[in-house]
Coordinates of C-alpha atoms and ligand atoms in Angstrom, one line a residue:
M1 CA 27.1 26.1 324.0
D2 CA 28.6 25.1 320.7
N3 CA 26.9 26.5 317.7
T4 CA 26.2 23.2 315.9
L5 CA 24.5 21.9 319.0
K6 CA 22.4 25.0 319.4
N7 CA 21.3 24.9 315.7
L8 CA 20.5 21.2 315.8
K9 CA 18.4 21.7 319.0
E10 CA 16.5 24.5 317.3
A11 CA 15.9 22.4 314.2
V12 CA 14.7 19.5 316.3
A13 CA 12.3 21.8 318.2
L14 CA 10.9 22.9 314.9
S15 CA 10.4 19.4 313.6
P16 CA 10.2 17.0 316.5
D17 CA 9.2 14.0 314.5
N18 CA 12.2 14.2 312.2
A19 CA 14.3 11.1 313.3
I20 CA 17.2 12.0 311.0
L21 CA 17.6 15.4 312.6
R22 CA 17.4 13.9 316.0
K23 CA 20.1 11.4 315.2
M24 CA 22.3 14.2 314.1
L25 CA 21.7 15.9 317.4
A26 CA 22.3 12.7 319.3
K27 CA 25.5 12.1 317.5
E28 CA 26.7 15.6 318.3
L29 CA 25.7 15.2 322.0
M30 CA 27.7 12.0 322.1
A31 CA 30.7 13.6 320.5
E32 CA 30.6 16.4 323.1
E33 CA 30.1 13.7 325.8
Y34 CA 26.7 15.0 327.0
W35 CA 25.7 11.4 327.7
S36 CA 22.5 12.0 329.7
E37 CA 21.1 14.3 327.1
A38 CA 22.1 11.8 324.4
E39 CA 20.3 9.1 326.3
V40 CA 17.1 11.1 326.3
E41 CA 17.4 12.0 322.7
L42 CA 18.1 8.4 321.6
K43 CA 15.1 7.0 323.6
T44 CA 12.9 9.5 321.7
I45 CA 14.4 8.4 318.4
L46 CA 13.7 4.8 319.2
R47 CA 10.1 5.6 320.0
L48 CA 9.9 7.1 316.5
T49 CA 11.8 4.3 314.7
A50 CA 12.0 1.3 317.0
Q51 CA 14.1 -0.8 314.7
D52 CA 17.0 1.7 314.2
Q53 CA 20.0 -0.5 315.0
E54 CA 22.4 2.4 314.9
A55 CA 20.4 4.4 317.4
K56 CA 20.2 1.3 319.7
L57 CA 23.9 0.9 319.5
W58 CA 24.4 4.6 320.4
L59 CA 22.0 4.2 323.3
A60 CA 24.0 1.2 324.5
Q61 CA 27.2 3.3 324.2
S62 CA 25.7 6.2 326.1
Y63 CA 24.5 3.8 328.9
W64 CA 28.0 2.4 329.0
A65 CA 29.5 5.9 329.3
L66 CA 27.0 6.7 332.0
D67 CA 28.2 3.6 333.9
K68 CA 24.8 1.9 333.5
K69 CA 26.6 -1.2 332.4
S70 CA 23.9 -3.8 332.9
V71 CA 21.4 -1.8 330.7
A72 CA 24.1 -1.5 328.1
A73 CA 24.5 -5.2 328.3
V74 CA 20.8 -5.9 327.7
I75 CA 20.7 -3.8 324.6
A76 CA 23.9 -5.4 323.4
E77 CA 22.4 -8.8 323.7
E78 CA 19.4 -7.7 321.7
L79 CA 21.7 -6.2 319.0
E80 CA 23.7 -9.4 318.9
D81 CA 20.5 -11.4 318.4
Q82 CA 19.7 -9.2 315.5
G83 CA 23.1 -10.0 314.0
C84 CA 24.5 -6.5 314.3
D85 CA 28.1 -6.6 313.2
A86 CA 29.1 -2.9 313.2
P87 CA 32.7 -2.6 314.4
A88 CA 31.7 -0.1 317.0
F89 CA 29.3 -2.7 318.4
T90 CA 32.1 -5.3 318.4
F91 CA 34.1 -2.9 320.4
L92 CA 31.3 -2.5 322.9
L93 CA 31.2 -6.3 323.2
A94 CA 34.9 -6.2 323.9
Q95 CA 34.3 -3.7 326.7
L96 CA 31.5 -5.8 328.1
A97 CA 33.6 -8.9 328.0
L98 CA 36.4 -7.1 329.8
E99 CA 33.9 -6.0 332.4
N100 CA 33.0 -9.6 332.9
K101 CA 36.7 -10.6 333.0
D102 CA 36.3 -12.8 330.0
L103 CA 39.7 -11.9 328.7
P104 CA 40.0 -14.1 325.7
K105 CA 36.7 -12.8 324.4
A106 CA 37.7 -9.2 325.2
K107 CA 40.9 -9.6 323.3
E108 CA 39.2 -11.3 320.4
Y109 CA 36.4 -8.8 320.0
Y110 CA 38.8 -5.9 320.3
E111 CA 41.0 -7.3 317.6
I112 CA 38.0 -7.9 315.3
A113 CA 36.7 -4.4 315.9
V114 CA 40.1 -2.7 315.3
N115 CA 40.8 -4.8 312.3
A116 CA 37.5 -3.7 310.8
N117 CA 38.0 -0.1 311.8
L118 CA 41.4 1.3 312.7
A119 CA 39.8 4.4 314.3
L120 CA 38.5 2.1 317.1
K121 CA 42.0 1.6 318.4
N122 CA 41.8 2.6 322.0
T123 CA 44.9 2.8 324.2
T124 CA 42.9 3.2 327.3
F125 CA 41.1 -0.1 326.6
E126 CA 44.4 -1.8 325.7
A127 CA 45.9 -0.6 329.0
Q128 CA 42.9 -1.9 330.9
L129 CA 43.0 -5.2 329.1
K130 CA 46.7 -5.6 329.8
E131 CA 46.2 -4.6 333.5
T132 CA 43.4 -7.1 333.9
I133 CA 45.4 -9.8 332.3
L134 CA 48.3 -9.1 334.7
E135 CA 46.0 -9.0 337.7
S136 CA 44.4 -12.3 336.8
G137 CA 47.9 -13.8 336.7
A138 CA 48.2 -16.9 334.6
A139 CA 44.5 -17.0 333.8
L140 CA 45.5 -17.0 330.1
G141 CA 48.7 -18.9 330.4
N142 CA 50.5 -16.5 328.2
A143 CA 50.3 -13.4 330.4
T144 CA 53.1 -14.1 332.8
E145 CA 55.3 -15.4 330.0
S146 CA 54.9 -12.1 328.1
T147 CA 56.1 -10.0 331.0
E148 CA 59.2 -12.3 331.3
A149 CA 59.7 -11.8 327.6
D150 CA 59.4 -8.0 328.1
E151 CA 62.2 -8.0 330.7
Q152 CA 64.3 -10.2 328.6
F153 CA 64.0 -7.8 325.7
F154 CA 65.2 -4.8 327.4
A155 CA 68.2 -6.5 329.0
D156 CA 69.3 -7.6 325.6
I157 CA 72.1 -5.3 324.6
E158 CA 75.3 -7.2 323.9
K159 CA 78.8 -6.2 322.8
P160 CA 79.9 -9.2 320.8
A161 CA 83.5 -10.0 320.8
I162 CA 83.5 -12.1 317.6
T163 CA 84.2 -10.8 314.1
F164 CA 83.9 -12.1 310.6
D165 CA 87.0 -14.2 311.2
H166 CA 84.9 -16.3 313.4
V167 CA 82.5 -17.1 310.7
G168 CA 83.8 -19.8 308.2
G169 CA 83.3 -19.2 304.5
L170 CA 80.5 -16.9 303.3
A171 CA 82.9 -14.4 301.7
S172 CA 80.3 -12.9 299.4
V173 CA 77.8 -12.5 302.2
K174 CA 80.3 -10.7 304.4
K175 CA 81.2 -8.5 301.4
E176 CA 77.5 -7.7 300.9
I177 CA 77.0 -6.7 304.5
A178 CA 80.1 -4.6 304.4
L179 CA 79.1 -2.8 301.3
K180 CA 75.5 -2.3 302.2
I181 CA 75.7 -1.4 305.9
I182 CA 79.1 -1.2 307.4
H183 CA 80.8 1.1 304.8
P184 CA 77.8 3.6 304.8
L185 CA 78.0 3.8 308.5
K186 CA 81.7 4.4 308.5
N187 CA 82.0 6.7 305.5
P188 CA 78.7 8.5 305.2
Q189 CA 80.2 11.4 303.3
I190 CA 81.4 9.2 300.4
Y191 CA 77.9 7.8 300.0
E192 CA 76.4 11.2 300.2
A193 CA 78.8 12.6 297.6
Y194 CA 77.5 10.1 295.1
G195 CA 73.9 10.9 296.1
K196 CA 73.4 7.4 297.5
K197 CA 70.8 7.2 300.1
I198 CA 71.9 5.4 303.2
G199 CA 69.5 3.2 305.1
G200 CA 67.7 0.0 304.9
G201 CA 68.9 -3.4 305.9
V202 CA 70.1 -6.8 304.8
L203 CA 67.9 -9.8 305.0
L204 CA 69.7 -13.1 305.4
Y205 CA 68.0 -16.3 304.4
G206 CA 68.9 -19.9 304.2
P207 CA 68.8 -23.3 305.9
P208 CA 69.0 -23.5 309.7
G209 CA 72.4 -23.6 311.4
C210 CA 74.4 -22.0 308.6
G211 CA 75.5 -18.9 310.4
K212 CA 72.8 -16.2 309.9
T213 CA 72.7 -15.3 313.6
L214 CA 76.4 -15.8 314.0
L215 CA 77.0 -13.4 311.1
A216 CA 74.7 -10.8 312.6
R217 CA 76.5 -10.9 315.8
A218 CA 79.9 -10.8 314.1
T219 CA 78.8 -7.8 312.1
A220 CA 78.4 -5.9 315.4
G221 CA 81.9 -7.2 316.5
E222 CA 83.4 -6.0 313.3
I223 CA 82.7 -2.4 314.0
N224 CA 82.6 -2.6 317.8
A225 CA 78.9 -1.9 317.8
S226 CA 76.2 -2.9 320.3
F227 CA 74.0 -5.8 319.3
I228 CA 70.3 -6.3 320.0
N229 CA 68.7 -9.6 319.0
V230 CA 64.9 -9.4 318.6
G231 CA 62.9 -12.6 318.2
I232 CA 59.9 -11.6 316.1
S233 CA 57.7 -14.3 317.5
D234 CA 58.4 -13.0 321.0
I235 CA 57.0 -9.7 320.0
L236 CA 54.0 -11.2 318.3
D237 CA 53.3 -13.3 321.4
M238 CA 53.0 -10.3 323.5
W239 CA 49.7 -8.8 324.4
V240 CA 47.6 -6.4 322.3
G241 CA 48.9 -3.0 321.9
S242 CA 51.9 -3.2 324.1
S243 CA 53.8 -5.1 321.5
E244 CA 53.9 -2.0 319.3
K245 CA 55.2 0.0 322.2
N246 CA 57.8 -2.6 322.8
L247 CA 58.9 -2.6 319.2
H248 CA 59.2 1.2 319.3
E249 CA 61.2 0.9 322.5
I250 CA 63.6 -1.5 321.0
F251 CA 64.3 0.8 318.1
Q252 CA 64.7 3.7 320.5
K253 CA 67.1 1.7 322.7
A254 CA 69.1 0.8 319.6
R255 CA 69.1 4.5 318.5
A256 CA 70.3 5.4 322.0
S257 CA 73.2 2.9 321.9
K258 CA 74.5 3.5 318.4
P259 CA 76.4 2.3 316.6
C260 CA 74.1 -0.7 317.0
V261 CA 73.3 -3.7 315.0
L262 CA 69.6 -4.4 315.3
F263 CA 68.9 -8.0 314.4
F264 CA 65.4 -9.4 313.7
D265 CA 65.2 -13.1 313.8
E266 CA 62.4 -15.1 312.1
V267 CA 61.2 -12.0 310.4
D268 CA 58.9 -14.0 308.2
A269 CA 56.6 -14.4 311.2
L270 CA 55.7 -10.8 310.5
G271 CA 55.2 -11.0 306.7
A272 CA 53.0 -14.1 307.1
S273 CA 50.8 -12.4 309.6
R274 CA 50.2 -9.4 307.5
S275 CA 48.9 -11.3 304.5
T276 CA 47.4 -14.5 305.9
M277 CA 46.5 -13.9 309.5
Q278 CA 43.4 -12.0 310.4
N279 CA 45.0 -10.7 313.5
S280 CA 44.9 -7.0 313.9
S281 CA 47.6 -6.7 316.6
S282 CA 50.1 -8.4 314.3
R283 CA 49.1 -6.1 311.5
F284 CA 49.8 -3.1 313.6
I285 CA 53.1 -4.5 314.4
V286 CA 54.0 -4.9 310.7
N287 CA 53.0 -1.4 309.9
Q288 CA 54.8 -0.1 312.9
F289 CA 57.8 -2.1 312.0
L290 CA 57.8 -0.6 308.5
D291 CA 57.5 2.9 309.9
E292 CA 60.4 2.4 312.2
L293 CA 62.4 0.9 309.4
D294 CA 61.7 3.9 307.2
G295 CA 63.1 6.0 310.0
I296 CA 60.8 8.9 309.2
R297 CA 59.9 10.0 312.7
Y298 CA 63.2 9.1 314.3
S299 CA 66.5 8.9 312.4
N300 CA 68.0 5.5 311.9
D301 CA 71.5 7.0 311.5
G302 CA 74.0 4.7 313.2
L303 CA 71.7 1.7 313.1
L304 CA 72.6 -1.4 311.1
I305 CA 69.6 -3.4 310.5
L306 CA 69.8 -7.1 309.8
A307 CA 67.1 -9.7 309.7
A308 CA 67.0 -13.4 309.2
T309 CA 64.5 -16.0 308.0
N310 CA 64.3 -19.6 306.8
S311 CA 61.4 -18.8 304.6
P312 CA 61.8 -15.6 302.7
W313 CA 59.0 -16.6 300.3
Y314 CA 56.5 -15.9 303.1
L315 CA 57.7 -12.4 303.7
D316 CA 55.4 -9.6 302.6
S317 CA 57.0 -7.9 299.6
A318 CA 56.4 -4.5 301.4
F319 CA 59.6 -5.4 303.4
R320 CA 61.7 -5.5 300.3
R321 CA 61.0 -2.0 299.0
P322 CA 63.9 0.4 298.7
G323 CA 65.1 1.6 302.0
R324 CA 63.9 -1.5 303.8
F325 CA 65.3 -4.9 303.3
D326 CA 66.4 -4.2 299.8
R327 CA 69.2 -6.7 299.9
I328 CA 68.3 -10.2 300.3
V329 CA 71.2 -12.5 300.7
F330 CA 71.4 -16.3 300.6
V331 CA 73.5 -17.8 303.4
Q332 CA 74.2 -21.1 301.9
P333 CA 75.4 -24.3 303.5
P334 CA 79.2 -24.2 303.9
D335 CA 81.0 -25.4 300.7
A336 CA 84.3 -27.4 301.0
P337 CA 86.6 -24.5 301.7
A338 CA 84.1 -23.1 304.3
R339 CA 83.8 -26.5 306.0
E340 CA 87.6 -26.6 306.2
A341 CA 87.6 -23.2 307.8
I342 CA 84.9 -24.2 310.3
F343 CA 86.7 -27.4 311.2
N344 CA 89.9 -25.4 311.7
L345 CA 88.0 -22.9 313.9
Y346 CA 86.5 -25.5 316.2
L347 CA 89.3 -28.0 316.3
E348 CA 91.9 -25.4 317.2
A349 CA 91.2 -25.3 320.9
I350 CA 90.6 -29.0 321.3
P351 CA 93.1 -31.6 322.4
K352 CA 93.5 -33.8 319.3
E353 CA 96.0 -36.2 317.9
A354 CA 98.6 -34.9 315.5
G355 CA 97.8 -35.2 311.8
I356 CA 94.1 -34.9 311.7
N357 CA 93.2 -35.0 308.0
I358 CA 90.7 -32.2 307.7
T359 CA 90.5 -32.6 303.9
K360 CA 89.0 -36.0 304.5
L361 CA 86.5 -34.7 307.0
V362 CA 85.5 -32.0 304.6
K363 CA 84.8 -34.7 301.9
Q364 CA 82.6 -36.6 304.2
T365 CA 80.4 -33.7 305.2
K366 CA 78.7 -32.4 302.1
D367 CA 75.4 -30.7 303.1
Y368 CA 76.4 -30.4 306.7
S369 CA 75.6 -27.0 308.2
G370 CA 78.0 -25.1 310.4
A371 CA 75.9 -26.2 313.4
D372 CA 76.1 -29.8 312.1
L373 CA 79.9 -29.6 312.0
K374 CA 79.9 -28.3 315.5
A375 CA 77.7 -31.1 316.6
V376 CA 80.0 -33.6 315.0
I377 CA 82.9 -32.3 317.0
D378 CA 80.8 -32.4 320.2
I379 CA 79.9 -36.0 319.6
A380 CA 83.6 -36.8 319.1
I381 CA 84.5 -35.0 322.3
E382 CA 81.8 -36.8 324.2
S383 CA 83.0 -40.2 323.0
K384 CA 86.4 -39.3 324.5
L385 CA 85.1 -37.8 327.7
E386 CA 84.4 -41.1 329.4
A387 CA 87.8 -42.4 328.6
S388 CA 89.3 -39.2 329.9
L389 CA 87.4 -39.5 333.2
M390 CA 88.4 -43.1 333.6
E391 CA 92.1 -42.5 333.0
N392 CA 91.9 -39.2 334.8
K393 CA 93.7 -37.3 332.0
V394 CA 92.7 -35.6 328.8
V395 CA 92.6 -38.1 326.0
P396 CA 93.0 -36.4 322.6
I397 CA 90.4 -37.0 319.9
T398 CA 91.4 -38.9 316.8
Q399 CA 90.5 -38.9 313.2
K400 CA 88.5 -42.0 313.8
D401 CA 86.5 -40.4 316.5
L402 CA 85.6 -37.6 314.1
L403 CA 84.7 -40.0 311.2
N404 CA 82.5 -42.0 313.6
A405 CA 80.8 -38.9 314.8
I406 CA 80.1 -37.9 311.1
K407 CA 78.4 -41.2 310.6
R408 CA 76.3 -40.6 313.7
H409 CA 75.1 -37.1 312.8
Q410 CA 73.1 -36.7 309.6
P411 CA 73.3 -33.4 307.7
S412 CA 70.4 -31.1 308.4
T413 CA 70.2 -28.8 305.4
K414 CA 68.7 -31.3 302.8
E415 CA 65.2 -30.8 304.0
W416 CA 65.4 -27.1 303.7
L417 CA 67.0 -27.3 300.3
S418 CA 64.2 -29.5 298.9
T419 CA 61.6 -27.2 300.2
A420 CA 63.5 -24.2 298.8
K421 CA 63.7 -25.9 295.5
N422 CA 59.9 -25.8 295.1
H423 CA 59.6 -22.2 296.1
V424 CA 62.4 -21.2 293.9
L425 CA 61.2 -23.0 290.8
Y426 CA 57.8 -21.4 291.1
A427 CA 58.5 -18.0 292.6
N428 CA 61.7 -16.7 291.1
Q429 CA 60.2 -14.4 288.6
S430 CA 62.2 -11.4 289.7
G431 CA 65.4 -13.4 290.0
L432 CA 65.3 -13.0 293.8
Y433 CA 66.4 -16.5 294.4
D434 CA 69.0 -16.8 291.6
D435 CA 71.7 -17.7 294.2
V436 CA 69.7 -20.6 295.4
M437 CA 69.1 -21.8 291.8
K438 CA 72.8 -21.6 291.3
Y439 CA 73.5 -23.5 294.4
L440 CA 71.0 -26.2 293.5
N441 CA 72.3 -26.3 289.9
L442 CA 68.9 -25.5 288.5
K443 CA 68.5 -23.8 285.2
K444 CA 66.3 -20.7 284.9
Ligands
ATP1 N1 79.8 -20.3 308.8 C1 80.0 -20.7 310.1 N2 81.2 -20.6 310.7 C2 81.3 -21.0 312.0 N3 80.4 -21.5 312.8 C3 79.2 -21.7 312.2 C4 78.9 -21.3 310.9 N4 77.6 -21.6 310.6 C5 77.1 -22.1 311.7 N5 78.0 -22.2 312.7 C6 77.9 -22.7 314.1 O1 76.5 -23.1 314.2 C7 75.8 -22.4 315.2 C8 74.5 -22.1 314.7 O2 74.5 -21.1 313.7 P1 73.5 -19.9 313.6 O3 72.7 -19.8 314.8 O4 74.2 -18.7 313.2 O5 72.6 -20.5 312.4 P2 71.3 -19.7 311.8 O6 71.6 -19.7 310.3 O7 71.0 -18.5 312.5 O8 70.2 -20.9 312.0 P3 68.7 -20.7 312.2 O9 68.1 -20.5 310.9 O10 68.3 -22.0 312.8 O11 68.5 -19.5 313.2 C9 76.7 -21.2 315.4 O12 76.5 -20.7 316.7 C10 78.0 -21.7 315.1 O13 78.5 -22.3 316.3
MG2 MG1 69.4 -18.0 313.7

């Protein structure tokens, strides 16, 4: 037998009424998993000090370990009545809830417990929880969805065929991506010669539909790399524990198929959860995400990391530290030359009358996003489709069709820009949003 145990036992034999000594012994017995002995010891302690909550909790834990679950439950009930809120107790409640197949409670208690004390994180429990969730099928609605999401994730390696040429405008953003992540990947020796550390990613932000996702995909196409698109809310929706594993697997998959562009969409979902949500599983995810980004345990050589968000102001500043998303780039609504480029891109392959006046279209589409412009063209095409079907031939679209379509489709970036204005006016201390200020013609 272990020396500590032996000494404690001798001490207890010498002063059998010393509850503190007995608790030390009980604790040691539990640590060594001598549950039956611990049970006897704890009962003795409770005879000495009936109101010792900690001893009660330990006794419940020992009963649990001895598979005397109903007795454990009775003590737990008593402790609950007494308002015990020790994290280890909350964890026991999670175990009891799982035993009763009360999955939402099990998950909730587990999260509260781990949130209060990280050391209570228990992969066996997580595995059991997940297994029970899967067994019980759609009992929680989400469970089946999450497995679908799992599968979707891992199938998600693409080889995009598009390049920067397929993205209209945004010259400075393309340059930034090239400088920060493409060149270092292609010419690491030059960067090293200047002692510049390679790594980190680029965070794209801006109104919806202006090309963030498109750019990320095109970045992969530029250098013939693989592309993995990860929706952060998909990860967060997954069940406790396994989401971290999934995140790690995604990084590993990217590392295995390098060069690879790893793109995290809606990354603000993470930042918000860390500071405002009391949800331990998402906090794990954030920390794990930062770990993976830092590339300490596994090298991120050959990975290009991009992320996108519509609300950078909600992102935890931990993400912006050097080596993480230390470049944050505004993907603005297309200006006139960019809109011209986008019209040209999309009208190229479409049957149209000669002499379409693109300059005029550009003038009429201030504040239209790239996605809006695409929608305009789609509306124009639809208006011609019926005629084409009637006449059984392709009827080319006209300038008038396009102008009508513009009238029917309102620009979608204004709302974002007015929200952004508030954030930028009050949260631009570090000059982070200077580009937005400039775009909105605001003075610092
Ligand atoms: N600069 C652009 N050049 C060409 N097409 C564009 C451009 N911007 C947007 N589009 C078109 O609009 C579609 C939507 O753009 P994308 O998905 O990249 O926007 P996003 O900025 O990622 O939006 P969200 O914030 O909603 O995710 C693209 O698939 C593309 O067809
Ligand atoms: Mg997008």
